[in-house]
PDB file of C-alpha atoms in Angstrom:
ATOM      1  CA  UNK A  27      13.958 -22.626  -3.474  1.00 67.00           C
ATOM      2  CA  UNK A  28      15.174 -19.102  -4.214  1.00 90.00           C
ATOM      3  CA  UNK A  29      13.146 -16.552  -2.287  1.00 95.00           C
ATOM      4  CA  UNK A  30      12.061 -13.222  -3.728  1.00 97.00           C
ATOM      5  CA  UNK A  31      10.965 -12.202  -0.223  1.00 97.00           C
ATOM      6  CA  UNK A  32      11.953 -13.722   3.098  1.00 97.00           C
ATOM      7  CA  UNK A  33      10.606 -12.190   6.303  1.00 97.00           C
ATOM      8  CA  UNK A  34      11.727 -13.399   9.722  1.00 98.00           C
ATOM      9  CA  UNK A  35      10.145 -12.440  13.059  1.00 98.00           C
ATOM     10  CA  UNK A  36       8.975  -9.049  11.756  1.00 97.00           C
ATOM     11  CA  UNK A  37       7.217  -6.835  14.303  1.00 97.00           C
ATOM     12  CA  UNK A  38       5.869  -3.339  13.586  1.00 96.00           C
ATOM     13  CA  UNK A  39       4.173  -1.122  16.175  1.00 94.00           C
ATOM     14  CA  UNK A  40       2.700   2.370  16.050  1.00 88.00           C
ATOM     15  CA  UNK A  41       2.802   4.098  19.434  1.00 84.00           C
ATOM     16  CA  UNK A  42       2.826   0.717  21.180  1.00 81.00           C
ATOM     17  CA  UNK A  43      -0.081  -0.608  19.084  1.00 89.00           C
ATOM     18  CA  UNK A  44       0.986  -3.731  17.207  1.00 93.00           C
ATOM     19  CA  UNK A  45       0.405  -3.609  13.459  1.00 95.00           C
ATOM     20  CA  UNK A  46       2.393  -6.779  12.739  1.00 97.00           C
ATOM     21  CA  UNK A  47       3.767  -9.310  15.206  1.00 96.00           C
ATOM     22  CA  UNK A  48       6.406 -11.983  14.567  1.00 97.00           C
ATOM     23  CA  UNK A  49       5.634 -12.331  10.869  1.00 98.00           C
ATOM     24  CA  UNK A  50       7.488 -15.178   9.160  1.00 98.00           C
ATOM     25  CA  UNK A  51       6.955 -15.891   5.479  1.00 98.00           C
ATOM     26  CA  UNK A  52       8.723 -16.865   2.282  1.00 98.00           C
ATOM     27  CA  UNK A  53       7.592 -15.937  -1.229  1.00 98.00           C
ATOM     28  CA  UNK A  54       9.483 -17.820  -3.951  1.00 98.00           C
ATOM     29  CA  UNK A  55      10.890 -16.181  -7.035  1.00 97.00           C
ATOM     30  CA  UNK A  56       8.748 -16.550 -10.127  1.00 97.00           C
ATOM     31  CA  UNK A  57       5.478 -16.857  -8.234  1.00 98.00           C
ATOM     32  CA  UNK A  58       2.186 -14.997  -8.457  1.00 98.00           C
ATOM     33  CA  UNK A  59       1.393 -14.470  -4.798  1.00 98.00           C
ATOM     34  CA  UNK A  60      -1.755 -13.077  -3.183  1.00 98.00           C
ATOM     35  CA  UNK A  61      -1.764 -11.601   0.304  1.00 98.00           C
ATOM     36  CA  UNK A  62      -5.213 -11.868   1.860  1.00 97.00           C
ATOM     37  CA  UNK A  63      -6.733 -11.020   5.201  1.00 96.00           C
ATOM     38  CA  UNK A  64      -9.372  -8.795   6.799  1.00 95.00           C
ATOM     39  CA  UNK A  65      -9.241  -5.015   6.923  1.00 93.00           C
ATOM     40  CA  UNK A  66      -6.660  -3.901   9.452  1.00 93.00           C
ATOM     41  CA  UNK A  67      -4.666  -7.123   9.106  1.00 96.00           C
ATOM     42  CA  UNK A  68      -1.447  -5.232   8.343  1.00 95.00           C
ATOM     43  CA  UNK A  69      -1.209  -6.002   4.627  1.00 96.00           C
ATOM     44  CA  UNK A  70      -0.266  -2.472   3.549  1.00 94.00           C
ATOM     45  CA  UNK A  71       1.998  -2.144   6.591  1.00 95.00           C
ATOM     46  CA  UNK A  72       3.857  -5.238   5.417  1.00 97.00           C
ATOM     47  CA  UNK A  73       4.434  -3.652   2.011  1.00 96.00           C
ATOM     48  CA  UNK A  74       5.590  -0.386   3.575  1.00 94.00           C
ATOM     49  CA  UNK A  75       8.035  -2.278   5.769  1.00 95.00           C
ATOM     50  CA  UNK A  76       9.412  -4.201   2.795  1.00 95.00           C
ATOM     51  CA  UNK A  77       9.886  -0.955   0.865  1.00 93.00           C
ATOM     52  CA  UNK A  78      11.495   0.941   3.728  1.00 90.00           C
ATOM     53  CA  UNK A  79       8.570   3.351   4.089  1.00 91.00           C
ATOM     54  CA  UNK A  80       7.952   2.177   7.658  1.00 90.00           C
ATOM     55  CA  UNK A  81      10.523   1.328  10.291  1.00 91.00           C
ATOM     56  CA  UNK A  82      10.035  -2.015  11.958  1.00 93.00           C
ATOM     57  CA  UNK A  83      10.728  -2.718  15.605  1.00 94.00           C
ATOM     58  CA  UNK A  84      12.412  -6.070  15.157  1.00 95.00           C
ATOM     59  CA  UNK A  85      12.989  -8.816  12.636  1.00 96.00           C
ATOM     60  CA  UNK A  86      14.767  -9.298   9.339  1.00 96.00           C
ATOM     61  CA  UNK A  87      13.817  -8.683   5.716  1.00 96.00           C
ATOM     62  CA  UNK A  88      15.538 -10.215   2.695  1.00 95.00           C
ATOM     63  CA  UNK A  89      14.649  -9.065  -0.812  1.00 95.00           C
ATOM     64  CA  UNK A  90      15.918 -10.918  -3.868  1.00 94.00           C
ATOM     65  CA  UNK A  91      18.478 -12.718  -1.747  1.00 91.00           C
ATOM     66  CA  UNK A  92      19.910  -9.653  -0.023  1.00 87.00           C
ATOM     67  CA  UNK A  93      19.349  -8.199   3.423  1.00 86.00           C
ATOM     68  CA  UNK A  94      21.829  -5.317   3.427  1.00 76.00           C
ATOM     69  CA  UNK A  95      21.724  -2.031   1.503  1.00 77.00           C
ATOM     70  CA  UNK A  96      18.146  -2.651   0.427  1.00 83.00           C
ATOM     71  CA  UNK A  97      17.565   0.925  -0.743  1.00 85.00           C
ATOM     72  CA  UNK A  98      19.463   0.341  -3.993  1.00 82.00           C
ATOM     73  CA  UNK A  99      17.634  -2.942  -4.627  1.00 84.00           C
ATOM     74  CA  UNK A 100      14.279  -1.281  -3.965  1.00 87.00           C
ATOM     75  CA  UNK A 101      15.049   1.592  -6.350  1.00 84.00           C
ATOM     76  CA  UNK A 102      16.197  -0.480  -9.306  1.00 85.00           C
ATOM     77  CA  UNK A 103      14.821  -4.015  -8.955  1.00 91.00           C
ATOM     78  CA  UNK A 104      11.474  -3.608  -7.180  1.00 94.00           C
ATOM     79  CA  UNK A 105       8.374  -1.891  -8.565  1.00 94.00           C
ATOM     80  CA  UNK A 106       5.557  -0.691  -6.311  1.00 93.00           C
ATOM     81  CA  UNK A 107       1.990  -0.005  -7.402  1.00 91.00           C
ATOM     82  CA  UNK A 108       0.185   1.837  -4.566  1.00 88.00           C
ATOM     83  CA  UNK A 109      -3.512   1.899  -3.794  1.00 82.00           C
ATOM     84  CA  UNK A 110      -5.367   4.325  -6.032  1.00 72.00           C
ATOM     85  CA  UNK A 111      -6.539   6.218  -2.941  1.00 66.00           C
ATOM     86  CA  UNK A 112      -2.918   7.016  -2.029  1.00 68.00           C
ATOM     87  CA  UNK A 113      -2.191   8.854  -5.288  1.00 71.00           C
ATOM     88  CA  UNK A 114      -2.709  12.577  -5.928  1.00 72.00           C
ATOM     89  CA  UNK A 115      -4.537  12.334  -9.238  1.00 72.00           C
ATOM     90  CA  UNK A 116      -4.662  16.130  -9.590  1.00 77.00           C
ATOM     91  CA  UNK A 117      -0.884  16.328  -9.983  1.00 82.00           C
ATOM     92  CA  UNK A 118      -0.199  18.035 -13.342  1.00 86.00           C
ATOM     93  CA  UNK A 119       1.423  15.208 -15.288  1.00 90.00           C
ATOM     94  CA  UNK A 120       0.654  13.337 -18.470  1.00 94.00           C
ATOM     95  CA  UNK A 121       0.388   9.582 -18.844  1.00 95.00           C
ATOM     96  CA  UNK A 122       3.757   9.585 -20.628  1.00 96.00           C
ATOM     97  CA  UNK A 123       5.391  11.601 -17.824  1.00 94.00           C
ATOM     98  CA  UNK A 124       4.260   9.136 -15.167  1.00 94.00           C
ATOM     99  CA  UNK A 125       5.392   6.062 -17.089  1.00 96.00           C
ATOM    100  CA  UNK A 126       8.755   7.689 -17.826  1.00 95.00           C
ATOM    101  CA  UNK A 127       9.485   7.954 -14.091  1.00 91.00           C
ATOM    102  CA  UNK A 128       9.800   4.172 -14.109  1.00 92.00           C
ATOM    103  CA  UNK A 129      13.026   4.606 -16.072  1.00 92.00           C
ATOM    104  CA  UNK A 130      14.668   7.009 -13.603  1.00 88.00           C
ATOM    105  CA  UNK A 131      16.572   4.303 -11.652  1.00 85.00           C
ATOM    106  CA  UNK A 132      18.219   3.264 -14.932  1.00 83.00           C
ATOM    107  CA  UNK A 133      19.138   6.734 -16.233  1.00 82.00           C
ATOM    108  CA  UNK A 134      22.808   7.209 -15.414  1.00 77.00           C
ATOM    109  CA  UNK A 135      23.632  10.605 -16.913  1.00 72.00           C
ATOM    110  CA  UNK A 136      23.767  13.386 -14.352  1.00 71.00           C
ATOM    111  CA  UNK A 137      21.100  15.460 -16.114  1.00 73.00           C
ATOM    112  CA  UNK A 138      18.677  12.524 -15.827  1.00 75.00           C
ATOM    113  CA  UNK A 139      17.798  12.840 -19.488  1.00 87.00           C
ATOM    114  CA  UNK A 140      16.174   9.726 -20.939  1.00 89.00           C
ATOM    115  CA  UNK A 141      17.944   8.036 -23.828  1.00 90.00           C
ATOM    116  CA  UNK A 142      16.265   6.790 -26.978  1.00 92.00           C
ATOM    117  CA  UNK A 143      16.260   3.320 -25.374  1.00 94.00           C
ATOM    118  CA  UNK A 144      14.391   4.682 -22.345  1.00 94.00           C
ATOM    119  CA  UNK A 145      11.815   6.340 -24.583  1.00 95.00           C
ATOM    120  CA  UNK A 146      11.356   3.142 -26.596  1.00 97.00           C
ATOM    121  CA  UNK A 147      10.746   1.169 -23.393  1.00 97.00           C
ATOM    122  CA  UNK A 148       8.153   3.726 -22.260  1.00 97.00           C
ATOM    123  CA  UNK A 149       6.317   3.491 -25.585  1.00 97.00           C
ATOM    124  CA  UNK A 150       6.401  -0.306 -25.455  1.00 97.00           C
ATOM    125  CA  UNK A 151       5.002  -0.258 -21.906  1.00 96.00           C
ATOM    126  CA  UNK A 152       2.191   2.077 -22.959  1.00 97.00           C
ATOM    127  CA  UNK A 153       1.342  -0.206 -25.874  1.00 96.00           C
ATOM    128  CA  UNK A 154       1.161  -3.281 -23.637  1.00 94.00           C
ATOM    129  CA  UNK A 155      -1.326  -1.528 -21.372  1.00 93.00           C
ATOM    130  CA  UNK A 156      -3.397  -0.131 -24.287  1.00 93.00           C
ATOM    131  CA  UNK A 157      -2.517   3.435 -23.314  1.00 95.00           C
ATOM    132  CA  UNK A 158      -0.548   4.733 -26.275  1.00 96.00           C
ATOM    133  CA  UNK A 159      -3.480   6.804 -27.557  1.00 96.00           C
ATOM    134  CA  UNK A 160      -3.707   8.441 -24.123  1.00 96.00           C
ATOM    135  CA  UNK A 161      -0.006   9.225 -23.625  1.00 96.00           C
ATOM    136  CA  UNK A 162      -0.520  13.014 -23.759  1.00 96.00           C
ATOM    137  CA  UNK A 163      -3.629  12.976 -21.556  1.00 95.00           C
ATOM    138  CA  UNK A 164      -3.457  14.438 -18.034  1.00 93.00           C
ATOM    139  CA  UNK A 165      -3.833  11.706 -15.413  1.00 90.00           C
ATOM    140  CA  UNK A 166      -6.627  13.708 -13.778  1.00 90.00           C
ATOM    141  CA  UNK A 167      -8.730  13.092 -16.899  1.00 92.00           C
ATOM    142  CA  UNK A 168      -8.498   9.292 -16.792  1.00 90.00           C
ATOM    143  CA  UNK A 169     -10.972   6.708 -15.551  1.00 88.00           C
ATOM    144  CA  UNK A 170     -10.145   4.491 -12.584  1.00 85.00           C
ATOM    145  CA  UNK A 171      -9.168   1.566 -14.786  1.00 88.00           C
ATOM    146  CA  UNK A 172      -6.999   3.750 -17.014  1.00 90.00           C
ATOM    147  CA  UNK A 173      -5.215   5.219 -14.012  1.00 89.00           C
ATOM    148  CA  UNK A 174      -4.404   1.772 -12.686  1.00 90.00           C
ATOM    149  CA  UNK A 175      -3.039   0.785 -16.080  1.00 92.00           C
ATOM    150  CA  UNK A 176      -0.756   3.847 -16.023  1.00 93.00           C
ATOM    151  CA  UNK A 177       0.911   2.607 -12.846  1.00 91.00           C
ATOM    152  CA  UNK A 178       1.247  -0.911 -14.220  1.00 93.00           C
ATOM    153  CA  UNK A 179       2.856   0.610 -17.334  1.00 95.00           C
ATOM    154  CA  UNK A 180       5.227   2.548 -15.089  1.00 94.00           C
ATOM    155  CA  UNK A 181       6.176  -0.711 -13.373  1.00 93.00           C
ATOM    156  CA  UNK A 182       6.722  -2.348 -16.766  1.00 94.00           C
ATOM    157  CA  UNK A 183       9.018   0.494 -17.810  1.00 95.00           C
ATOM    158  CA  UNK A 184      11.077  -0.012 -14.660  1.00 94.00           C
ATOM    159  CA  UNK A 185      11.924  -3.565 -15.808  1.00 93.00           C
ATOM    160  CA  UNK A 186      11.923  -4.756 -12.215  1.00 93.00           C
ATOM    161  CA  UNK A 187      12.296  -8.294 -10.886  1.00 95.00           C
ATOM    162  CA  UNK A 188       9.775  -8.016  -8.055  1.00 97.00           C
ATOM    163  CA  UNK A 189       6.396  -6.261  -8.270  1.00 96.00           C
ATOM    164  CA  UNK A 190       4.455  -5.250  -5.150  1.00 97.00           C
ATOM    165  CA  UNK A 191       0.858  -4.275  -5.922  1.00 96.00           C
ATOM    166  CA  UNK A 192      -1.516  -2.891  -3.312  1.00 93.00           C
ATOM    167  CA  UNK A 193      -5.074  -3.778  -4.383  1.00 92.00           C
ATOM    168  CA  UNK A 194      -4.506  -3.239  -8.128  1.00 91.00           C
ATOM    169  CA  UNK A 195      -7.838  -4.873  -9.007  1.00 91.00           C
ATOM    170  CA  UNK A 196     -10.000  -2.751  -6.699  1.00 88.00           C
ATOM    171  CA  UNK A 197     -12.681  -0.690  -8.435  1.00 85.00           C
ATOM    172  CA  UNK A 198     -11.579  -1.341 -12.009  1.00 87.00           C
ATOM    173  CA  UNK A 199     -13.366  -2.622 -15.100  1.00 88.00           C
ATOM    174  CA  UNK A 200     -13.162  -6.204 -16.347  1.00 91.00           C
ATOM    175  CA  UNK A 201     -11.016  -5.245 -19.349  1.00 89.00           C
ATOM    176  CA  UNK A 202      -8.373  -3.663 -17.120  1.00 89.00           C
ATOM    177  CA  UNK A 203      -8.475  -6.629 -14.737  1.00 92.00           C
ATOM    178  CA  UNK A 204      -7.847  -9.022 -17.633  1.00 92.00           C
ATOM    179  CA  UNK A 205      -4.955  -6.888 -18.900  1.00 91.00           C
ATOM    180  CA  UNK A 206      -3.327  -6.750 -15.466  1.00 92.00           C
ATOM    181  CA  UNK A 207      -3.604 -10.486 -14.872  1.00 94.00           C
ATOM    182  CA  UNK A 208      -2.195 -11.160 -18.339  1.00 94.00           C
ATOM    183  CA  UNK A 209       0.816  -9.016 -17.444  1.00 94.00           C
ATOM    184  CA  UNK A 210       1.307 -10.934 -14.182  1.00 95.00           C
ATOM    185  CA  UNK A 211       1.391 -14.203 -16.121  1.00 95.00           C
ATOM    186  CA  UNK A 212       3.928 -12.650 -18.480  1.00 94.00           C
ATOM    187  CA  UNK A 213       6.064 -11.660 -15.483  1.00 94.00           C
ATOM    188  CA  UNK A 214       5.981 -15.241 -14.259  1.00 96.00           C
ATOM    189  CA  UNK A 215       7.055 -16.592 -17.652  1.00 96.00           C
ATOM    190  CA  UNK A 216      10.062 -14.263 -17.392  1.00 95.00           C
ATOM    191  CA  UNK A 217      10.935 -15.577 -13.926  1.00 95.00           C
ATOM    192  CA  UNK A 218       9.709 -12.416 -12.210  1.00 96.00           C
ATOM    193  CA  UNK A 219       7.657 -12.285  -9.016  1.00 98.00           C
ATOM    194  CA  UNK A 220       4.413 -10.436  -8.356  1.00 98.00           C
ATOM    195  CA  UNK A 221       2.918 -10.000  -4.894  1.00 98.00           C
ATOM    196  CA  UNK A 222      -0.624  -8.651  -4.788  1.00 98.00           C
ATOM    197  CA  UNK A 223      -2.769  -7.507  -1.875  1.00 97.00           C
ATOM    198  CA  UNK A 224      -6.088  -9.005  -2.898  1.00 96.00           C
ATOM    199  CA  UNK A 225      -9.643  -9.108  -1.536  1.00 92.00           C
ATOM    200  CA  UNK A 226     -11.672 -11.235  -3.947  1.00 92.00           C
ATOM    201  CA  UNK A 227     -11.256 -14.739  -2.535  1.00 92.00           C
ATOM    202  CA  UNK A 228     -13.316 -16.185  -5.391  1.00 90.00           C
ATOM    203  CA  UNK A 229     -10.540 -15.468  -7.918  1.00 93.00           C
ATOM    204  CA  UNK A 230      -7.586 -16.804  -5.918  1.00 94.00           C
ATOM    205  CA  UNK A 231      -7.406 -20.120  -7.761  1.00 94.00           C
ATOM    206  CA  UNK A 232      -7.681 -18.461 -11.171  1.00 93.00           C
ATOM    207  CA  UNK A 233      -5.147 -15.708 -10.593  1.00 96.00           C
ATOM    208  CA  UNK A 234      -2.464 -16.931  -8.174  1.00 97.00           C
ATOM    209  CA  UNK A 235      -0.261 -19.905  -7.339  1.00 97.00           C
ATOM    210  CA  UNK A 236       1.072 -18.821  -3.941  1.00 98.00           C
ATOM    211  CA  UNK A 237      -0.821 -17.498  -0.943  1.00 98.00           C
ATOM    212  CA  UNK A 238      -0.174 -15.608   2.287  1.00 98.00           C
ATOM    213  CA  UNK A 239      -2.920 -15.440   4.921  1.00 98.00           C
ATOM    214  CA  UNK A 240      -2.293 -12.420   7.147  1.00 98.00           C
ATOM    215  CA  UNK A 241      -3.941 -11.080  10.278  1.00 97.00           C
ATOM    216  CA  UNK A 242      -1.346  -9.147  12.289  1.00 96.00           C
ATOM    217  CA  UNK A 243       0.826 -12.233  11.896  1.00 97.00           C
ATOM    218  CA  UNK A 244       1.248 -14.790   9.134  1.00 98.00           C
ATOM    219  CA  UNK A 245      -1.465 -17.380   9.636  1.00 97.00           C
ATOM    220  CA  UNK A 246      -0.192 -19.513   6.747  1.00 97.00           C
ATOM    221  CA  UNK A 247       1.881 -19.194   3.600  1.00 98.00           C
ATOM    222  CA  UNK A 248       2.832 -21.524   0.790  1.00 97.00           C
ATOM    223  CA  UNK A 249       1.642 -22.923  -2.535  1.00 97.00           C
ATOM    224  CA  UNK A 250      -2.005 -22.076  -3.099  1.00 96.00           C
ATOM    225  CA  UNK A 251      -2.920 -25.737  -3.592  1.00 94.00           C
ATOM    226  CA  UNK A 252      -1.777 -26.422  -0.019  1.00 95.00           C
ATOM    227  CA  UNK A 253      -2.864 -23.255   1.778  1.00 95.00           C
ATOM    228  CA  UNK A 254      -6.287 -22.463   0.287  1.00 94.00           C
ATOM    229  CA  UNK A 255      -8.184 -24.175   3.093  1.00 92.00           C
ATOM    230  CA  UNK A 256     -11.252 -23.441   5.181  1.00 91.00           C
ATOM    231  CA  UNK A 257      -9.136 -23.720   8.312  1.00 92.00           C
ATOM    232  CA  UNK A 258      -6.778 -20.961   7.164  1.00 94.00           C
ATOM    233  CA  UNK A 259      -9.718 -18.794   6.120  1.00 94.00           C
ATOM    234  CA  UNK A 260     -11.281 -19.119   9.572  1.00 92.00           C
ATOM    235  CA  UNK A 261      -7.990 -18.394  11.339  1.00 94.00           C
ATOM    236  CA  UNK A 262      -7.271 -15.322   9.235  1.00 95.00           C
ATOM    237  CA  UNK A 263     -10.762 -13.831   9.158  1.00 93.00           C
ATOM    238  CA  UNK A 264     -11.827 -15.132  12.560  1.00 88.00           C
ATOM    239  CA  UNK A 265     -15.294 -15.911  11.264  1.00 80.00           C
ATOM    240  CA  UNK A 266     -17.164 -19.089  10.304  1.00 74.00           C
ATOM    241  CA  UNK A 267     -16.713 -20.168   6.707  1.00 65.00           C
ATOM    242  CA  UNK A 268     -20.442 -19.945   6.000  1.00 55.00           C
ATOM    243  CA  UNK A 269     -20.197 -16.135   6.077  1.00 51.00           C
ATOM    244  CA  UNK A 270     -18.037 -16.344   2.986  1.00 54.00           C
ATOM    245  CA  UNK A 271     -19.613 -19.354   1.299  1.00 48.00           C
ATOM    246  CA  UNK A 272     -23.244 -18.414   1.846  1.00 40.00           C
ATOM    247  CA  UNK A 273     -25.071 -19.168  -1.395  1.00 37.00           C
ATOM    248  CA  UNK A 274     -21.860 -20.016  -3.268  1.00 41.00           C
ATOM    249  CA  UNK A 275     -20.773 -23.511  -2.401  1.00 43.00           C
ATOM    250  CA  UNK A 276     -17.239 -24.353  -1.413  1.00 48.00           C
ATOM    251  CA  UNK A 277     -15.814 -24.869  -4.909  1.00 49.00           C
ATOM    252  CA  UNK A 278     -12.185 -25.947  -4.806  1.00 52.00           C
ATOM    253  CA  UNK A 279     -11.688 -25.065  -1.163  1.00 55.00           C
ATOM    254  CA  UNK A 280     -10.846 -28.006   1.057  1.00 57.00           C
ATOM    255  CA  UNK A 281     -10.687 -28.749   4.748  1.00 52.00           C
ATOM    256  CA  UNK A 282      -7.222 -28.695   6.269  1.00 47.00           C
TER     257      UNK A 282
END
C-alpha cells in the first residue's frame, strides 16, 4: 500500500501541554479519509504539523513517500483548505485573484506572471465550483458556501495530489456540500487523496472510505468498514454511545 501520509510517534506540545502524543497513522493514496474526534482532540494541530506550520517535539512525518525537504512537496503537491474562521474575508481580493494563487507554485517565470495555461486552469476550476459568474466579486461579498467553494476552486487550480481540508462542510448549504463531495470523488478517481476534518458522524459512511479516530493520540485508523465501530467511538469521544445514537438507531455501526 502506497501511503499519502505516514505519521510515526508524533508528539506536539505547547508550553509543556500535550496537544498530540505518540500519534501513529497511515492514510493510503487515493482514499477519501475523515479525521474525527472531540473538540480539542488535536485535529487541526495534526494538519498544522503535516504542513510545517507547527514544530513537533518528536516523531516522523512522510508525505507522498518522502520525509526530507517537505517544504517543496507541500508547496507544489499538497493543497490546504483552512477553516473559514481562520481566513480574513475582508482582504481586498476578487474570487479570481484567490483562485489564481493556487497556480503560484507552478509559475516559473521570475515575474510570477500567469501564462495562458494558468488562466485556463483557473477558469476551469471556477466553472467546476459554479463560481464563474462571481469571478470579479470581492470575497467579502460572498456567502459562507460561496467562500468555501472559492478555496476548493483554489485547491483545484493547484492541481495537487493531496488535499487537506479543515472542516470544509461546516456551516455551508446543501448545494455546496454536494459540490464538494462530488469533487472529492473526482479526486479519488484520479488517484488523488483527500483528508477531511469532519464532525458529522452520520455522513461518514456516505462520504468516506478511510477513517482516523483522534483524541490527542490515534485511537484507530484504517478502512472505514473496519474502523467505524462503537468501541472506537467510545474510546475517541470518551462517552457512552447512547449520547450519539439517542433517537437515531445504530444504522451501519457495529460492535468491535
